[in-house]
mmCIF file with all atom_site columns, C-alpha atoms in Angstrom:
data_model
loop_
_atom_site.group_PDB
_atom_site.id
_atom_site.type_symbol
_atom_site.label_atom_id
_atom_site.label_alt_id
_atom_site.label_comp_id
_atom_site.label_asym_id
_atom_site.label_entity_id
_atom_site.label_seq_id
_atom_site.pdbx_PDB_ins_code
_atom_site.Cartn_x
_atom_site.Cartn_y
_atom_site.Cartn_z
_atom_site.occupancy
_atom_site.B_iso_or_equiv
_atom_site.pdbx_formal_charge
_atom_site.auth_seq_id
_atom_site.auth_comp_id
_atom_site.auth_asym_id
_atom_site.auth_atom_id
_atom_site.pdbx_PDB_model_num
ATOM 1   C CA . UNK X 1 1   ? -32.035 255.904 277.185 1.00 95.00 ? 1   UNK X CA 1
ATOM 2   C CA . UNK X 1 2   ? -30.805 255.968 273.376 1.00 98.00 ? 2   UNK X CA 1
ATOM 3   C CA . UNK X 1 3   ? -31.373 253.413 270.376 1.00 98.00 ? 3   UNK X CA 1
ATOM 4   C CA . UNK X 1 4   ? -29.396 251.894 268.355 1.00 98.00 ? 4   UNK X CA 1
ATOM 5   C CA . UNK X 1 5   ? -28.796 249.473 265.648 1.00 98.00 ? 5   UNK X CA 1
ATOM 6   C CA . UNK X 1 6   ? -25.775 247.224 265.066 1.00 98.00 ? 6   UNK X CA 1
ATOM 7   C CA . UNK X 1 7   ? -24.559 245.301 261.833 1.00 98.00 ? 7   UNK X CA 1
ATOM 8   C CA . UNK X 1 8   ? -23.502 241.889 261.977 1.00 97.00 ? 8   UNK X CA 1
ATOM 9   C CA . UNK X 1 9   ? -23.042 239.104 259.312 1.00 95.00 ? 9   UNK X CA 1
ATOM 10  C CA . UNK X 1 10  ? -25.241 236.423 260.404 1.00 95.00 ? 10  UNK X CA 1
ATOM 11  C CA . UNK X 1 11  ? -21.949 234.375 258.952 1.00 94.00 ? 11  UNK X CA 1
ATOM 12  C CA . UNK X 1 12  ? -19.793 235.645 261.675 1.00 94.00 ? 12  UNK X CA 1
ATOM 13  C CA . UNK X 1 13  ? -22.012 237.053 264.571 1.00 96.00 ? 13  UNK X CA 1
ATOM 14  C CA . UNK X 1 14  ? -25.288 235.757 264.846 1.00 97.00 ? 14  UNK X CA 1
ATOM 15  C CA . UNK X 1 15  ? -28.302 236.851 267.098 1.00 98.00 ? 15  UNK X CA 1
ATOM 16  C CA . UNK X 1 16  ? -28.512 233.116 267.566 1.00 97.00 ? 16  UNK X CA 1
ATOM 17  C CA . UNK X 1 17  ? -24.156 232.759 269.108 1.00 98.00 ? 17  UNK X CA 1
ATOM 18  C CA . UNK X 1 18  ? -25.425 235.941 270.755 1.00 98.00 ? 18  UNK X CA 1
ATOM 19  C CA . UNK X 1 19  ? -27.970 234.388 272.741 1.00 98.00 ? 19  UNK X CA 1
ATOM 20  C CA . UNK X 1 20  ? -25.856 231.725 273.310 1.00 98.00 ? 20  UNK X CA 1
ATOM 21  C CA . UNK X 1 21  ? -23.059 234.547 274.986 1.00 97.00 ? 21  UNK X CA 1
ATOM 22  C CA . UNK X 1 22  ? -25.634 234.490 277.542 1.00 97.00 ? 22  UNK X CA 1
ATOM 23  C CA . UNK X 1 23  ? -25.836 237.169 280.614 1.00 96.00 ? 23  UNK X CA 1
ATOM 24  C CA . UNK X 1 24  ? -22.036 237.707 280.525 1.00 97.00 ? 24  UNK X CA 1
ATOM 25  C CA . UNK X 1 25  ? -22.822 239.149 276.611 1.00 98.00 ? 25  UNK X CA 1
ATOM 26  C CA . UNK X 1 26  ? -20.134 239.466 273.874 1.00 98.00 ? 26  UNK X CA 1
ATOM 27  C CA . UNK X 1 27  ? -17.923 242.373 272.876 1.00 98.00 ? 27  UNK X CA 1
ATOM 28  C CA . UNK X 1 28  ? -19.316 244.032 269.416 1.00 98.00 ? 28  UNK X CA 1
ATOM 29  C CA . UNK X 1 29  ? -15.711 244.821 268.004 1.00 97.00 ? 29  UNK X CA 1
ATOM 30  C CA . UNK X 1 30  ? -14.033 245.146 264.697 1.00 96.00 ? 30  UNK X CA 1
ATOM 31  C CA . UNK X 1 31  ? -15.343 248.358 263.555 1.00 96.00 ? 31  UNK X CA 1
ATOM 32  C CA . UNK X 1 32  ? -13.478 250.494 261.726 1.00 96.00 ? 32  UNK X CA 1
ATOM 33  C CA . UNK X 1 33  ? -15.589 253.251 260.450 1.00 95.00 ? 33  UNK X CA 1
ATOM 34  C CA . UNK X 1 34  ? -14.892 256.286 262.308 1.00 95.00 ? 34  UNK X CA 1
ATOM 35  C CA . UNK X 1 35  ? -18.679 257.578 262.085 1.00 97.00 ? 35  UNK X CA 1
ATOM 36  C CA . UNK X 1 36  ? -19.529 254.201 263.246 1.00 97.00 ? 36  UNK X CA 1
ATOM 37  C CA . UNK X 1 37  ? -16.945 254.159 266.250 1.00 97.00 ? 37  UNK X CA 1
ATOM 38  C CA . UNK X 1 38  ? -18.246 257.691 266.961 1.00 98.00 ? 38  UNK X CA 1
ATOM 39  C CA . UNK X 1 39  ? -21.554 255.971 268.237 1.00 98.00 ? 39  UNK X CA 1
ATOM 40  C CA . UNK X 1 40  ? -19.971 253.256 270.028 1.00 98.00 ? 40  UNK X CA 1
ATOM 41  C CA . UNK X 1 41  ? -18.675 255.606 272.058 1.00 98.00 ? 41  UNK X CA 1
ATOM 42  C CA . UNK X 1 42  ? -21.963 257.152 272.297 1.00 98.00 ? 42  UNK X CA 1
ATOM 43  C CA . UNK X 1 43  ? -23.680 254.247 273.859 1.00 98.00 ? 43  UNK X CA 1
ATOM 44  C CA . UNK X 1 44  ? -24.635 254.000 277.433 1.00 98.00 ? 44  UNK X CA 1
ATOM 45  C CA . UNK X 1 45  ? -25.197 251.026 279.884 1.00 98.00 ? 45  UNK X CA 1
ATOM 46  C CA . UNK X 1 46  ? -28.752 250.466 279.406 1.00 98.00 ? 46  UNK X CA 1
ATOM 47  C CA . UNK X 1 47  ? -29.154 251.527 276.164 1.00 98.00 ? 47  UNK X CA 1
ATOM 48  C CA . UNK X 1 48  ? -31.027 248.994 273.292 1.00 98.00 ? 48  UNK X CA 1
ATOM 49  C CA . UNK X 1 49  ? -29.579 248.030 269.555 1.00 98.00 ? 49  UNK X CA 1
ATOM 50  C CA . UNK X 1 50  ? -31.334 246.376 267.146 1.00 98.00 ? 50  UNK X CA 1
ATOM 51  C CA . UNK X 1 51  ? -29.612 243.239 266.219 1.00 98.00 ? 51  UNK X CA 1
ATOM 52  C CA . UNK X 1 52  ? -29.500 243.742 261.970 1.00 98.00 ? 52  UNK X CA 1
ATOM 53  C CA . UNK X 1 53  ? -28.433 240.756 260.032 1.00 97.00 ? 53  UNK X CA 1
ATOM 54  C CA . UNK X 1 54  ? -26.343 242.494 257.074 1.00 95.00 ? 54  UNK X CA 1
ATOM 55  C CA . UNK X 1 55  ? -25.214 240.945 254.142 1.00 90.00 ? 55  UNK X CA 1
ATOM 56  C CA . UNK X 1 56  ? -27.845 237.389 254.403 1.00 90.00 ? 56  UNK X CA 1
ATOM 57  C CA . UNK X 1 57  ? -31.078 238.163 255.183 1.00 92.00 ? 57  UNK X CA 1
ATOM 58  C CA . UNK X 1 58  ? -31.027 241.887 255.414 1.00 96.00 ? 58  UNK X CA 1
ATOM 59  C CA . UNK X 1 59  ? -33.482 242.452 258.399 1.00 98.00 ? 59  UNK X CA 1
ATOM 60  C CA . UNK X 1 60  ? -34.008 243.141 261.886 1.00 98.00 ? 60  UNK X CA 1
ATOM 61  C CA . UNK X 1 61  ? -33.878 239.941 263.848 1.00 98.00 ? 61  UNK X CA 1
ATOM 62  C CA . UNK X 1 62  ? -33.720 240.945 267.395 1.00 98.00 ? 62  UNK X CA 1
ATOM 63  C CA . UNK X 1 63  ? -32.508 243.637 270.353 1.00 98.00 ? 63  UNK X CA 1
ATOM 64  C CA . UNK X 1 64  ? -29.087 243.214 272.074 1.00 98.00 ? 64  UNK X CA 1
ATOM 65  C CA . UNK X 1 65  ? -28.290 245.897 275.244 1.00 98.00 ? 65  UNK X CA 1
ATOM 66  C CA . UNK X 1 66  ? -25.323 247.513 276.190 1.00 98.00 ? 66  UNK X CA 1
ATOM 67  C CA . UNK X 1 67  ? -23.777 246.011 279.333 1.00 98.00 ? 67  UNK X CA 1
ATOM 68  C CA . UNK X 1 68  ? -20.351 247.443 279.286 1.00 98.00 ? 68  UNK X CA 1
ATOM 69  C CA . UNK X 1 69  ? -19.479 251.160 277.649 1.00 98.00 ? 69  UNK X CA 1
ATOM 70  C CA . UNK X 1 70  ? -16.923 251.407 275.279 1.00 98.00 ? 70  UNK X CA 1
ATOM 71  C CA . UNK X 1 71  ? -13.007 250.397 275.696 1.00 98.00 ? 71  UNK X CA 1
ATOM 72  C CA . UNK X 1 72  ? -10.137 249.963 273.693 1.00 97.00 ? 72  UNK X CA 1
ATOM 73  C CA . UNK X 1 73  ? -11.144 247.355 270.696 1.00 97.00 ? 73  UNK X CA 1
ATOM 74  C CA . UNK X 1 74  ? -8.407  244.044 271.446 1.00 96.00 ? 74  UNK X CA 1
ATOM 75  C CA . UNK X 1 75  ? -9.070  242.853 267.649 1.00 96.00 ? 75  UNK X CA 1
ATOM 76  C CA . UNK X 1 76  ? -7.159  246.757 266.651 1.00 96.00 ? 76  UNK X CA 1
ATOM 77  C CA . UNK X 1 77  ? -3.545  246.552 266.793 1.00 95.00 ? 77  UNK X CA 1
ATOM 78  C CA . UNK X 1 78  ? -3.715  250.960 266.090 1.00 94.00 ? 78  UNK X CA 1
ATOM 79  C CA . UNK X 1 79  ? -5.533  251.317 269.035 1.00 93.00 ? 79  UNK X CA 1
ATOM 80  C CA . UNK X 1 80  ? -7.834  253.952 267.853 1.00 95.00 ? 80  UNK X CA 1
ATOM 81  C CA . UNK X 1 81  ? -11.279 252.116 267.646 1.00 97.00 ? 81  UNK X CA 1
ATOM 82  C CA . UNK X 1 82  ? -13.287 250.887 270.690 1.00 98.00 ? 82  UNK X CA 1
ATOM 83  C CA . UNK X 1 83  ? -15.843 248.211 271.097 1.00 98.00 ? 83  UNK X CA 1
ATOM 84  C CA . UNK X 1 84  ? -18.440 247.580 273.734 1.00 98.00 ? 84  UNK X CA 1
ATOM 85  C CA . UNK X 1 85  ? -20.207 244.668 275.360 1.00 98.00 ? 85  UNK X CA 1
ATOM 86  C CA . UNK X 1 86  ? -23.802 243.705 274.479 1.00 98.00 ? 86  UNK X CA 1
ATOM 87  C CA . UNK X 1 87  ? -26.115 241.121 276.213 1.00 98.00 ? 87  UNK X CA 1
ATOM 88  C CA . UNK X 1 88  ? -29.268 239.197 274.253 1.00 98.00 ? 88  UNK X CA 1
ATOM 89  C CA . UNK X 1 89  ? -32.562 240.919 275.289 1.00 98.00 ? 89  UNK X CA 1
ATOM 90  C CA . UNK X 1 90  ? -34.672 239.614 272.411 1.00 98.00 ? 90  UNK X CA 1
ATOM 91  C CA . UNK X 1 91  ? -35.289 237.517 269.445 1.00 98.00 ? 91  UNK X CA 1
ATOM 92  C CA . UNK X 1 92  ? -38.050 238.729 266.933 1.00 97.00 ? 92  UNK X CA 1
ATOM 93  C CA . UNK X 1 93  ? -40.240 235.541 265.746 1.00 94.00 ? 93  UNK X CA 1
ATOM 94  C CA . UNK X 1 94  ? -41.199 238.020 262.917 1.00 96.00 ? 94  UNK X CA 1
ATOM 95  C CA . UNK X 1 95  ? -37.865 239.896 261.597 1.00 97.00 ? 95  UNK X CA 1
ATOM 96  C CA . UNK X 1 96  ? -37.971 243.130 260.015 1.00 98.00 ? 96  UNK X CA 1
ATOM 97  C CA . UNK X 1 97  ? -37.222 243.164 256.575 1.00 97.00 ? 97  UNK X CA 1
ATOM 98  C CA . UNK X 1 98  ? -34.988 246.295 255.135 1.00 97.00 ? 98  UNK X CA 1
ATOM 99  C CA . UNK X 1 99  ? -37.208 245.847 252.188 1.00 97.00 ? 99  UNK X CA 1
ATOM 100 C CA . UNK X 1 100 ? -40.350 246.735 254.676 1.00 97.00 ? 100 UNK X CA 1
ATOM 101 C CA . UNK X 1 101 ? -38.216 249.196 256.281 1.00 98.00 ? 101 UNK X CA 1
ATOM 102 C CA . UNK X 1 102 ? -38.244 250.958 252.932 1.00 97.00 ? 102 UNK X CA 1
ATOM 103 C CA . UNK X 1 103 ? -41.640 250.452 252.668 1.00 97.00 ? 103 UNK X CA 1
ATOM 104 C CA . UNK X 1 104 ? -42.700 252.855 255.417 1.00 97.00 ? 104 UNK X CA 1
ATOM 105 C CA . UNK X 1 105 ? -41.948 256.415 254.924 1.00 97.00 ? 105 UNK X CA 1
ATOM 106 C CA . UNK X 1 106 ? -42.214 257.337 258.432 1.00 97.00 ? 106 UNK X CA 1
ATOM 107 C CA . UNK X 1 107 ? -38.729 255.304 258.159 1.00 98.00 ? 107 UNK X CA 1
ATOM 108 C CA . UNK X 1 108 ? -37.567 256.944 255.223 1.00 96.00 ? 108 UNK X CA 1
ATOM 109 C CA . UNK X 1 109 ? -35.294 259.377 257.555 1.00 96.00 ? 109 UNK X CA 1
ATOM 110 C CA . UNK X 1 110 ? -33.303 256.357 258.927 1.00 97.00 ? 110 UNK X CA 1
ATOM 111 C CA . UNK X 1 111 ? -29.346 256.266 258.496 1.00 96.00 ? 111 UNK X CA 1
ATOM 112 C CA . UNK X 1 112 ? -29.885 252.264 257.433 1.00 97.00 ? 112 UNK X CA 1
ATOM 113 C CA . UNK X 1 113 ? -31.718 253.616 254.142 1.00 95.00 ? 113 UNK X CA 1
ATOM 114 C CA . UNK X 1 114 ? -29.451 256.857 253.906 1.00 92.00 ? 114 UNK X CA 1
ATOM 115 C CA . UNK X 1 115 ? -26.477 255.456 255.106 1.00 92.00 ? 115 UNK X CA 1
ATOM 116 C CA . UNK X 1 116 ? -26.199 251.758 254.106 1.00 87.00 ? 116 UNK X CA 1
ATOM 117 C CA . UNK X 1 117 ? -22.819 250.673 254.835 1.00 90.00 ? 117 UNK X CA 1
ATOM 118 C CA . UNK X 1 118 ? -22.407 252.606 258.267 1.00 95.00 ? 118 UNK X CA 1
ATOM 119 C CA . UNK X 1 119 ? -22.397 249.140 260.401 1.00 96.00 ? 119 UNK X CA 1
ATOM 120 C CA . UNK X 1 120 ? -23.214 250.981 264.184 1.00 98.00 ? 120 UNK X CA 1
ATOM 121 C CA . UNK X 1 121 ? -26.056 254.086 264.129 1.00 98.00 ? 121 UNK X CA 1
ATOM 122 C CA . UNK X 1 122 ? -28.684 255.742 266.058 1.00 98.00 ? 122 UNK X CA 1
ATOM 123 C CA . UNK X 1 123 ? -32.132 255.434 265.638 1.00 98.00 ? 123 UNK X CA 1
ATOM 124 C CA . UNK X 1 124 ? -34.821 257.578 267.256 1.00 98.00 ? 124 UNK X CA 1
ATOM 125 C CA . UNK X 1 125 ? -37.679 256.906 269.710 1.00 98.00 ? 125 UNK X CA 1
ATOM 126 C CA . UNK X 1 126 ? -40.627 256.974 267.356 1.00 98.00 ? 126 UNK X CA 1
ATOM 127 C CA . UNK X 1 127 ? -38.812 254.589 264.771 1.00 98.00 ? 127 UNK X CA 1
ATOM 128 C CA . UNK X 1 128 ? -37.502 252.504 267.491 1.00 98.00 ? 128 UNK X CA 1
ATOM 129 C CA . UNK X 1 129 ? -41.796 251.988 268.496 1.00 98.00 ? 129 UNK X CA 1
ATOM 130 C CA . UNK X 1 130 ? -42.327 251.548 264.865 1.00 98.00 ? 130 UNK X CA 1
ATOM 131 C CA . UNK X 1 131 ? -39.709 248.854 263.994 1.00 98.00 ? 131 UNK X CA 1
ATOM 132 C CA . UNK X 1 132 ? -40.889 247.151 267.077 1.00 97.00 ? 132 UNK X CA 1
ATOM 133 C CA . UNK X 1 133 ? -44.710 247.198 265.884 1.00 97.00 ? 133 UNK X CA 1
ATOM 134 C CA . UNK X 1 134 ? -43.448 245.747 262.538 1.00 97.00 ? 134 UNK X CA 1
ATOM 135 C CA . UNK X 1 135 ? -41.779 242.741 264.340 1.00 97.00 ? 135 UNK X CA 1
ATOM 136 C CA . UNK X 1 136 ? -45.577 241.759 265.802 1.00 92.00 ? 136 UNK X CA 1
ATOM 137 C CA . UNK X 1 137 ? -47.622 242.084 262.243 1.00 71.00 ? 137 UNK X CA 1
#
């Protein structure tokens, strides 16, 4: 099992028309950063992303899982980028602020503080526990 966290505009994909996708799930497509299509094709059925609200909010809101590996991306006319399917696991009552993210220097390693416009990246086990704990304060 690996983790993950996704970026989404709340403005164009929300956790909220995620849930709504229901069991059949969504693709995540239209990513175009090769790092970030990298870890697409990383994923695994099974594996769990952190839903991130980019852009508005700027937190954590939720956990989406992988449901179908990655496949040719129908929103890229080149053909070189993939997407994958995720289903709606989870929606934090309490979201996870990047601000508190910061905060925590057990986090401080994290590619969403390093790296802050890659949109798809890994995130280990102990931060994955850690993020989590934050969303039940």
């Amino acid at each position: 099992m690996q983790y993950w966290l996704m970026k989404s505009e709340p403005d164009v994909w929300s956790i909220d028309q995620q849930k709504k996708a229901g069991i059949k799930g969504a693709p995540w497509d239209g990513v175009r950063n090769y790092q970030a299509a990298k870890n697409l094709k990383n994923m695994r059925k099974g594996d769990l992303c952190f839903f991130y609200h980019s852009n508005i909010g700027k937190e954590i809101v939720g956990i989406v899982k992988i449901i179908k590996e990655s496949f040719l991306d129908k929103t890229d006319k080149t053909g070189r980028f993939v997407a994958v399917t995720v289903q709606f696991k989870t929606k934090f009552s309490k979201p996870v602020t990047l601000e508190n993210i910061k905060k925590n220097k057990e986090l401080s390693h994290l590619a969403l503080i390093r790296q802050s416009r890659l949109s798809v990246m890994p995130v280990d086990y102990k931060s994955w526990k850690i993020i989590n704990n934050m969303s039940r304060i």
